[in-house]
Tab-separated table of C-alpha atoms and ligand atoms in Angstrom:
chain	number	residue	atom	x	y	z
A	82	MET	CA	111.592	99.416	-202.402
A	83	LYS	CA	111.342	100.950	-205.927
A	84	THR	CA	112.818	99.156	-208.911
A	85	ILE	CA	114.226	100.442	-212.030
A	86	LEU	CA	115.959	98.847	-215.164
A	87	ILE	CA	118.692	100.658	-216.507
A	88	THR	CA	119.741	99.866	-220.001
A	89	GLY	CA	123.430	100.790	-221.281
A	90	ALA	CA	124.418	100.292	-217.530
A	91	ALA	CA	128.071	99.622	-218.115
A	92	GLY	CA	128.422	102.540	-220.284
A	93	PHE	CA	129.621	106.213	-219.333
A	94	LEU	CA	126.172	107.686	-218.239
A	95	GLY	CA	124.247	104.293	-217.313
A	96	SER	CA	126.749	103.788	-214.745
A	97	HIS	CA	126.402	106.945	-213.009
A	98	LEU	CA	122.579	106.771	-213.221
A	99	CYS	CA	123.038	103.204	-211.556
A	100	ASP	CA	125.126	104.756	-208.739
A	101	ARG	CA	122.635	107.476	-208.262
A	102	PHE	CA	119.580	105.129	-207.829
A	103	ILE	CA	121.230	102.986	-205.736
A	104	LYS	CA	122.088	105.880	-203.438
A	105	GLU	CA	118.545	106.626	-203.602
A	106	GLY	CA	117.343	103.482	-202.347
A	107	TYR	CA	116.172	101.779	-205.410
A	108	TYR	CA	116.454	98.088	-206.516
A	109	VAL	CA	118.596	98.543	-209.838
A	110	ILE	CA	118.748	96.179	-212.610
A	111	GLY	CA	121.342	96.981	-214.974
A	112	MET	CA	121.403	95.579	-218.652
A	113	ASP	CA	123.941	95.959	-221.323
A	114	ASN	CA	125.536	94.061	-224.104
A	115	LEU	CA	129.018	95.453	-223.559
A	116	ILE	CA	129.454	96.685	-226.983
A	117	THR	CA	130.828	100.158	-226.261
A	118	GLY	CA	130.509	99.597	-222.264
A	119	ASP	CA	132.749	97.980	-219.739
A	120	LEU	CA	131.858	96.067	-216.440
A	121	LYS	CA	134.530	97.821	-214.571
A	122	ASN	CA	132.282	101.011	-214.615
A	123	ILE	CA	129.942	98.708	-212.527
A	124	GLN	CA	131.976	95.964	-210.721
A	125	HIS	CA	131.741	98.096	-207.508
A	126	LEU	CA	128.082	97.246	-207.416
A	127	PHE	CA	128.086	93.522	-207.830
A	128	LYS	CA	128.640	93.071	-204.361
A	129	LEU	CA	125.153	94.815	-203.336
A	130	GLU	CA	122.098	93.151	-202.652
A	131	ASN	CA	120.039	95.537	-204.642
A	132	PHE	CA	121.755	95.323	-207.711
A	133	GLU	CA	121.785	92.784	-210.671
A	134	PHE	CA	123.083	92.795	-214.118
A	135	TYR	CA	121.869	91.116	-217.213
A	136	HIS	CA	124.010	90.785	-219.939
A	137	HIS	CA	121.666	90.907	-222.892
A	138	ASP	CA	121.232	93.021	-226.338
A	139	VAL	CA	118.070	94.880	-225.842
A	140	THR	CA	117.235	94.633	-229.686
A	141	LYS	CA	116.465	90.977	-228.493
A	142	TYR	CA	113.067	90.560	-226.769
A	143	VAL	CA	113.365	91.981	-223.020
A	144	SER	CA	112.115	89.819	-220.235
A	145	ILE	CA	112.408	90.784	-216.829
A	146	PRO	CA	110.472	88.408	-213.910
A	147	GLY	CA	108.467	90.514	-211.509
A	148	ASN	CA	107.711	94.105	-210.827
A	149	LEU	CA	109.131	97.330	-212.458
A	150	ASP	CA	108.361	100.740	-211.577
A	151	TYR	CA	110.825	102.734	-213.928
A	152	ILE	CA	112.992	102.012	-217.034
A	153	LEU	CA	115.739	104.261	-218.148
A	154	HIS	CA	116.698	103.367	-221.761
A	155	PHE	CA	120.230	104.612	-222.092
A	156	ALA	CA	121.546	101.823	-224.540
A	157	SER	CA	123.154	103.279	-227.554
A	158	PRO	CA	126.477	104.018	-229.027
A	159	ALA	CA	126.953	107.804	-228.401
A	160	SER	CA	130.337	108.620	-229.979
A	161	PRO	CA	130.528	109.476	-233.743
A	162	ILE	CA	133.193	107.171	-234.092
A	163	ASP	CA	131.313	104.412	-232.253
A	164	TYR	CA	128.104	104.734	-234.265
A	165	LEU	CA	130.355	105.158	-237.485
A	166	LYS	CA	131.845	101.843	-236.964
A	167	ILE	CA	128.703	100.210	-235.960
A	168	PRO	CA	125.898	101.949	-237.749
A	169	ILE	CA	123.413	99.089	-238.128
A	170	GLN	CA	123.563	98.186	-234.284
A	171	THR	CA	122.820	101.937	-233.665
A	172	LEU	CA	119.918	101.950	-235.693
A	173	LYS	CA	118.765	98.953	-234.300
A	174	VAL	CA	119.183	99.941	-230.514
A	175	GLY	CA	117.283	103.113	-231.300
A	176	SER	CA	114.454	101.495	-233.116
A	177	LEU	CA	113.883	97.874	-231.989
A	178	GLY	CA	115.329	98.274	-228.631
A	179	THR	CA	113.383	101.048	-227.913
A	180	HIS	CA	110.172	99.376	-229.014
A	181	ASN	CA	111.193	96.468	-226.897
A	182	LEU	CA	111.683	98.452	-223.788
A	183	LEU	CA	108.391	100.446	-224.535
A	184	GLY	CA	106.325	97.202	-224.526
A	185	LEU	CA	108.163	95.953	-221.491
A	186	ALA	CA	107.149	99.482	-219.813
A	187	ARG	CA	103.443	98.826	-221.036
A	188	ALA	CA	103.416	95.314	-219.981
A	189	LYS	CA	104.854	96.328	-216.347
A	190	LYS	CA	102.899	99.546	-216.209
A	191	ALA	CA	106.401	101.156	-215.473
A	192	ARG	CA	107.323	104.785	-216.316
A	193	ILE	CA	109.903	104.896	-218.991
A	194	LEU	CA	112.385	107.901	-219.692
A	195	ILE	CA	114.321	107.468	-223.015
A	196	ALA	CA	117.965	109.133	-223.561
A	197	SER	CA	117.651	111.380	-226.704
A	198	THR	CA	120.144	113.861	-228.082
A	199	SER	CA	120.990	117.371	-229.006
A	200	GLU	CA	121.784	115.315	-232.277
A	201	VAL	CA	117.890	115.232	-233.279
A	202	TYR	CA	118.723	118.887	-234.151
A	203	GLY	CA	121.432	118.011	-236.584
A	204	ASP	CA	123.679	120.944	-237.680
A	205	PRO	CA	121.313	123.520	-235.994
A	206	LEU	CA	119.955	126.414	-237.887
A	207	VAL	CA	118.499	127.795	-234.704
A	208	HIS	CA	120.717	128.934	-231.979
A	209	PRO	CA	120.572	128.227	-229.087
A	210	GLN	CA	118.506	125.009	-229.514
A	211	THR	CA	115.110	125.182	-227.839
A	212	GLU	CA	113.272	122.029	-227.708
A	213	ASP	CA	110.459	123.539	-230.263
A	214	TYR	CA	113.174	123.317	-233.012
A	215	TYR	CA	112.800	120.470	-235.535
A	216	GLY	CA	116.367	120.231	-236.361
A	217	ASN	CA	118.331	120.109	-239.679
A	218	VAL	CA	119.329	116.359	-240.237
A	219	ASN	CA	120.975	114.625	-243.077
A	220	THR	CA	119.029	111.473	-242.994
A	221	ILE	CA	121.604	109.674	-245.101
A	222	GLY	CA	124.669	111.497	-243.975
A	223	PRO	CA	127.390	109.548	-241.843
A	224	ARG	CA	125.636	110.915	-238.631
A	225	GLY	CA	122.114	110.045	-239.833
A	226	VAL	CA	122.286	106.427	-238.247
A	227	TYR	CA	122.501	107.920	-234.775
A	228	ASP	CA	120.365	110.809	-235.424
A	229	GLU	CA	117.572	109.573	-237.293
A	230	ALA	CA	117.536	106.390	-234.598
A	231	LYS	CA	117.025	108.770	-232.042
A	232	ARG	CA	114.594	110.881	-234.032
A	233	PHE	CA	112.472	107.492	-234.369
A	234	GLN	CA	113.038	106.817	-230.833
A	235	GLU	CA	111.286	109.987	-229.740
A	236	SER	CA	108.560	109.390	-232.383
A	237	ILE	CA	107.689	105.769	-231.290
A	238	THR	CA	107.861	106.822	-227.442
A	239	MET	CA	105.285	109.466	-228.045
A	240	ALA	CA	103.282	107.119	-230.031
A	241	TYR	CA	103.339	104.329	-227.028
A	242	HIS	CA	102.193	107.477	-224.845
A	243	THR	CA	99.331	108.512	-226.951
A	244	PHE	CA	98.120	105.057	-228.120
A	245	HIS	CA	98.858	102.977	-225.279
A	246	GLY	CA	98.669	105.200	-222.454
A	247	VAL	CA	102.506	104.579	-221.390
A	248	ASP	CA	103.962	106.869	-219.108
A	249	THR	CA	106.865	108.351	-220.924
A	250	ARG	CA	109.618	110.955	-220.349
A	251	ILE	CA	112.268	112.199	-223.082
A	252	VAL	CA	115.713	113.779	-222.308
A	253	ARG	CA	117.538	115.546	-225.123
A	254	ILE	CA	121.279	115.419	-223.657
A	255	PHE	CA	123.892	117.761	-224.808
A	256	ASN	CA	127.398	116.835	-224.519
A	257	THR	CA	128.128	115.129	-221.354
A	258	TYR	CA	131.565	114.422	-219.862
A	259	GLY	CA	133.143	112.924	-216.849
A	260	PRO	CA	135.068	109.855	-215.233
A	261	ARG	CA	134.551	106.627	-217.066
A	262	MET	CA	134.283	108.196	-220.774
A	263	ARG	CA	136.332	105.532	-222.623
A	264	LEU	CA	139.756	106.929	-223.313
A	265	ASN	CA	139.564	105.857	-227.242
A	266	ASP	CA	135.941	106.578	-227.816
A	267	GLY	CA	136.871	109.494	-230.241
A	268	ARG	CA	135.055	112.081	-228.279
A	269	VAL	CA	136.796	115.367	-227.959
A	270	ILE	CA	137.492	115.124	-224.236
A	271	PRO	CA	139.083	111.842	-224.094
A	272	ALA	CA	140.486	112.356	-227.332
A	273	PHE	CA	142.397	115.820	-226.254
A	274	ILE	CA	143.500	114.217	-222.867
A	275	GLY	CA	144.631	111.131	-224.319
A	276	GLN	CA	146.693	112.965	-226.924
A	277	ALA	CA	148.267	115.120	-224.002
A	278	LEU	CA	148.677	112.304	-221.889
A	279	ARG	CA	150.670	110.243	-224.679
A	280	GLY	CA	152.701	113.282	-225.677
A	281	GLU	CA	151.072	113.842	-229.043
A	282	ASP	CA	149.648	116.885	-230.680
A	283	LEU	CA	146.008	117.720	-229.965
A	284	THR	CA	144.016	116.999	-233.283
A	285	VAL	CA	141.331	119.901	-234.055
A	286	PHE	CA	138.760	119.136	-236.776
A	287	GLY	CA	138.078	121.968	-238.987
A	288	ASP	CA	139.120	125.455	-238.092
A	289	GLY	CA	138.072	124.633	-234.643
A	290	SER	CA	135.451	127.513	-234.923
A	291	GLN	CA	132.705	125.025	-234.254
A	292	THR	CA	131.126	125.086	-230.800
A	293	ARG	CA	129.986	122.609	-228.222
A	294	SER	CA	128.527	123.397	-224.588
A	295	PHE	CA	129.854	120.764	-222.113
A	296	CYS	CA	127.862	119.490	-219.286
A	297	PHE	CA	129.358	117.650	-216.063
A	298	VAL	CA	128.106	114.025	-215.771
A	299	THR	CA	126.646	114.887	-212.150
A	300	ASP	CA	124.615	117.831	-213.412
A	301	GLN	CA	123.214	115.496	-216.154
A	302	VAL	CA	122.122	112.817	-213.866
A	303	GLU	CA	120.486	115.444	-211.706
A	304	GLY	CA	118.517	116.762	-214.478
A	305	ILE	CA	117.576	113.305	-215.651
A	306	PHE	CA	116.482	112.210	-211.988
A	307	ARG	CA	114.233	115.315	-211.746
A	308	LEU	CA	112.730	114.807	-215.125
A	309	LEU	CA	112.014	111.044	-214.339
A	310	HIS	CA	109.970	112.374	-211.291
A	311	SER	CA	108.302	115.152	-212.880
A	312	ASP	CA	104.890	114.998	-214.814
A	313	TYR	CA	106.335	116.491	-218.109
A	314	ILE	CA	105.969	114.211	-221.252
A	315	TYR	CA	107.541	116.311	-223.694
A	316	PRO	CA	111.409	116.451	-224.637
A	317	VAL	CA	113.463	118.644	-222.305
A	318	ASN	CA	116.978	119.682	-223.115
A	319	ILE	CA	119.550	118.936	-220.382
A	320	GLY	CA	122.941	120.584	-220.865
A	321	ASN	CA	125.432	123.207	-219.646
A	322	PRO	CA	124.820	126.274	-221.808
A	323	ASP	CA	128.481	127.543	-221.260
A	324	GLU	CA	129.441	127.484	-224.928
A	325	ILE	CA	133.218	127.132	-226.186
A	326	THR	CA	134.709	126.863	-229.674
A	327	ILE	CA	136.811	123.756	-230.047
A	328	ARG	CA	140.116	125.618	-230.656
A	329	ASP	CA	139.608	127.454	-227.531
A	330	PHE	CA	138.937	124.516	-225.885
A	331	ALA	CA	141.972	122.758	-227.279
A	332	GLU	CA	143.835	125.735	-225.550
A	333	GLU	CA	142.230	124.900	-222.183
A	334	ILE	CA	143.316	121.346	-222.352
A	335	ILE	CA	147.082	122.286	-222.926
A	336	LYS	CA	146.635	124.618	-220.000
A	337	LEU	CA	145.205	122.149	-217.646
A	338	THR	CA	147.626	119.208	-218.802
A	339	GLY	CA	150.731	121.055	-218.982
A	340	THR	CA	151.590	119.436	-222.221
A	341	THR	CA	154.126	120.943	-224.554
A	342	GLN	CA	152.369	119.700	-227.525
A	343	LYS	CA	150.727	121.923	-230.143
A	344	VAL	CA	147.299	121.880	-231.899
A	345	ILE	CA	147.224	120.383	-235.320
A	346	TYR	CA	144.268	120.908	-237.659
A	347	LYS	CA	142.333	118.029	-239.646
A	348	PRO	CA	139.581	117.962	-242.201
A	349	LEU	CA	136.194	118.688	-240.445
A	350	PRO	CA	133.937	115.521	-240.450
A	351	VAL	CA	131.165	115.618	-242.674
A	352	ASN	CA	127.878	116.943	-241.290
A	353	ASP	CA	129.648	118.022	-238.074
A	354	PRO	CA	127.376	120.423	-236.232
A	355	LEU	CA	129.001	124.027	-236.375
A	356	GLN	CA	127.266	125.154	-233.345
A	357	ARG	CA	125.603	123.739	-230.336
A	358	GLN	CA	124.081	125.219	-227.085
A	359	PRO	CA	121.289	124.051	-225.213
A	360	ASP	CA	118.363	126.664	-224.363
A	361	THR	CA	117.748	125.278	-220.665
A	362	THR	CA	114.913	127.671	-220.018
A	363	LEU	CA	112.472	124.725	-219.701
A	364	ALA	CA	114.552	122.679	-217.553
A	365	LYS	CA	114.668	125.755	-215.185
A	366	LYS	CA	111.041	126.308	-215.273
A	367	LEU	CA	109.921	122.665	-214.978
A	368	LEU	CA	112.486	121.060	-212.795
A	369	GLY	CA	114.069	124.023	-211.041
A	370	TRP	CA	117.355	122.432	-212.606
A	371	GLU	CA	120.325	124.143	-213.899
A	372	ALA	CA	123.992	123.140	-214.377
A	373	LYS	CA	126.141	123.887	-211.439
A	374	VAL	CA	129.779	122.516	-212.190
A	375	GLY	CA	131.836	124.809	-214.328
A	376	ARG	CA	133.953	123.595	-217.091
A	377	GLU	CA	137.107	124.237	-214.892
A	378	GLU	CA	136.115	122.093	-211.864
A	379	GLY	CA	134.513	119.226	-214.057
A	380	MET	CA	137.508	119.031	-216.183
A	381	LYS	CA	140.057	118.903	-213.354
A	382	ILE	CA	137.979	115.667	-212.044
A	383	THR	CA	137.780	114.174	-215.468
A	384	TYR	CA	141.681	114.734	-216.133
A	385	GLU	CA	142.506	113.046	-212.738
A	386	TYR	CA	140.532	110.001	-213.526
A	387	PHE	CA	142.087	109.740	-217.109
A	388	LYS	CA	145.359	110.172	-215.366
A	389	SER	CA	144.501	107.501	-212.919
A	390	LEU	CA	144.363	104.874	-215.630
A	391	SER	CA	147.394	102.625	-216.092
A	392	SER	CA	149.990	103.309	-218.699
A	393	GLU	CA	149.122	100.152	-220.361
A	394	GLU	CA	145.702	101.144	-220.689
A	395	LEU	CA	146.781	104.473	-222.035
A	396	LEU	CA	149.101	103.044	-224.545
A	397	LYS	CA	147.108	100.019	-225.504
A	398	GLU	CA	144.268	101.907	-226.986
A	399	GLU	CA	144.602	102.349	-230.786
A	400	HIS	CA	144.864	105.937	-231.753
A	401	LYS	CA	143.836	106.910	-234.957
A	402	ASP	CA	143.119	110.249	-237.206
A	403	PHE	CA	139.418	109.516	-236.952
A	404	SER	CA	138.434	112.199	-239.101
A	405	GLY	CA	138.809	110.030	-242.240
A	406	TYR	CA	136.032	107.773	-241.155
A	407	ILE	CA	133.305	110.399	-241.363
A	408	ARG	CA	132.670	110.821	-244.851
B	664	NAD	P1	128.319	104.795	-223.620
B	664	NAD	O1	128.696	104.126	-225.044
B	664	NAD	O2	129.272	104.914	-222.830
B	664	NAD	O3	127.049	103.858	-223.193
B	664	NAD	C1	126.225	103.220	-223.988
B	664	NAD	C2	126.159	101.747	-223.311
B	664	NAD	O4	125.116	100.991	-224.048
B	664	NAD	C3	127.401	100.857	-223.507
B	664	NAD	O5	127.729	100.289	-222.283
B	664	NAD	C4	126.781	99.790	-224.517
B	664	NAD	O6	127.474	98.657	-224.510
B	664	NAD	C5	125.434	99.505	-224.247
B	664	NAD	N1	124.474	98.974	-225.541
B	664	NAD	C6	124.842	99.738	-226.828
B	664	NAD	N2	123.821	98.968	-227.560
B	664	NAD	C7	123.060	97.807	-226.869
B	664	NAD	C8	122.303	97.017	-226.780
B	664	NAD	N3	121.928	96.675	-228.167
B	664	NAD	N4	121.889	96.362	-226.011
B	664	NAD	C9	122.392	96.480	-224.589
B	664	NAD	N5	123.410	97.520	-224.399
B	664	NAD	C10	123.672	98.176	-225.489
B	664	NAD	O7	127.666	106.063	-224.215
B	664	NAD	P2	126.873	107.124	-222.894
B	664	NAD	O8	127.812	108.474	-223.168
B	664	NAD	O9	126.854	106.695	-221.688
B	664	NAD	O10	125.577	107.368	-223.744
B	664	NAD	C11	124.447	106.644	-222.972
B	664	NAD	C12	123.254	107.134	-223.623
B	664	NAD	O11	122.970	108.754	-223.768
B	664	NAD	C13	122.977	106.858	-225.044
B	664	NAD	O12	121.607	106.541	-225.442
B	664	NAD	C14	123.263	108.219	-225.738
B	664	NAD	O13	122.792	108.558	-227.246
B	664	NAD	C15	122.811	109.317	-224.869
B	664	NAD	N6	123.438	110.614	-225.034
B	664	NAD	C16	125.000	110.554	-224.361
B	664	NAD	C17	125.624	112.184	-224.717
B	664	NAD	C18	126.783	112.157	-223.956
B	664	NAD	O14	127.365	113.403	-224.167
B	664	NAD	N7	127.289	111.287	-223.066
B	664	NAD	C19	124.950	112.969	-225.395
B	664	NAD	C20	123.749	112.794	-226.011
B	664	NAD	C21	123.042	111.268	-225.620
B	665	UDP	N1	136.624	116.997	-232.281
B	665	UDP	C1	137.896	117.465	-232.502
B	665	UDP	N2	139.257	116.558	-232.439
B	665	UDP	C2	138.968	115.424	-231.931
B	665	UDP	C3	137.615	114.836	-231.716
B	665	UDP	C4	136.480	115.889	-231.861
B	665	UDP	O1	138.133	118.800	-233.035
B	665	UDP	O2	140.152	114.713	-231.930
B	665	UDP	C5	135.685	118.078	-232.570
B	665	UDP	C6	134.353	117.290	-233.251
B	665	UDP	O3	134.706	117.636	-234.821
B	665	UDP	C7	133.484	118.307	-232.846
B	665	UDP	C8	133.570	118.468	-231.516
B	665	UDP	O4	135.197	118.033	-231.277
B	665	UDP	O5	133.345	119.421	-233.660
B	665	UDP	C9	133.017	117.450	-230.243
B	665	UDP	O6	132.974	115.998	-230.875
B	665	UDP	P1	132.536	114.713	-230.203
B	665	UDP	O7	132.943	113.486	-230.894
B	665	UDP	O8	132.933	114.620	-228.780
B	665	UDP	O9	131.110	114.737	-230.113
B	665	UDP	P2	129.839	115.714	-231.064
B	665	UDP	O10	129.348	116.915	-230.299
B	665	UDP	O11	130.512	115.720	-232.408
B	665	UDP	O12	128.821	114.534	-231.097
């Protein structure tokens, strides 16, 4: 049985990855400090013999007894609101945390895949974004703490590959959504659905002409699974190229939820990328991968998940106009 360590295991993507690798017959070690994650995302795994969990901050020395075949490093705040609230932890998990996990991979001779992001392209001047585009990031802007941590993460990963021969993989994840996202993490999908469920107006930032391309979680997990098992060491975009403006997306949410509320406009956060769409030619060619779940189907599943949360959970969430945070 192969053993895999998954950091960020109690988070949105990490918990789905735990499920997938359990299903594939791996021994899964989850690790998380629960700063933005929740044990309820993985509580169904605790009874299994081939799952164990370490409550640990990966910016501190990481020690795992025994053999390790693979490491997936997914620990990091991922929502702009989260990383605006905890900027230093965000920088540390991308830098010190990645350093620790690369050291562990080297010691164990394990293959390591790190979770990078479309944010390495910043507010992109090339559209759609191809892997050879270097990006347009404001190092000292509010999003710099995340973007630069992820860019450093890619650099140190390549350095460990080149200088220490560590077997590395880098996935550049584009906006991914689905069940187990946190209702109050501030990302646009939970934000809009939460607003619809609470009977509030939907807050579109800016004039809503900025675009995003949303990938359903099962597609993302499939792409990551295939990349891990490929022999390609350079970054690969995984995302759904179906691009939409945030204004049109708000209208889709109104239709999906049947809310009678309207769209209201708030200031555009500083350095909010105006366009984002993955070029997935490389993933198709290398991995035979492309996104299969359309937005209509994926959003229905996601809406059902948020609806299934208790009304207490829905109402206890502190709901703010987050745009003021991002200056
Ligand atoms: P998430 O916040 O749901 O999960 C992140 C998890 O990491 C949480 O459980 C959190 O508690 C944990 N964590 C954070 N710092 C830690 C530390 N120092 N030690 C141990 N655990 C720590 O976010 P997500 O959407 O699941 O994102 C997971 C990864 O994927 C992140 O690296 C993120 O940058 C990347 N990513 C996600 C998206 C997306 O659209 N979901 C897009 C691009 C990149
Ligand atoms: N957004 C919005 N209203 C909200 C939350 C987000 O209009 O209540 C916009 C945000 O400004 C951005 C897009 O939706 O242009 C996606 O934001 P998200 O926080 O999900 O992630 P990002 O892609 O910016 O990392």
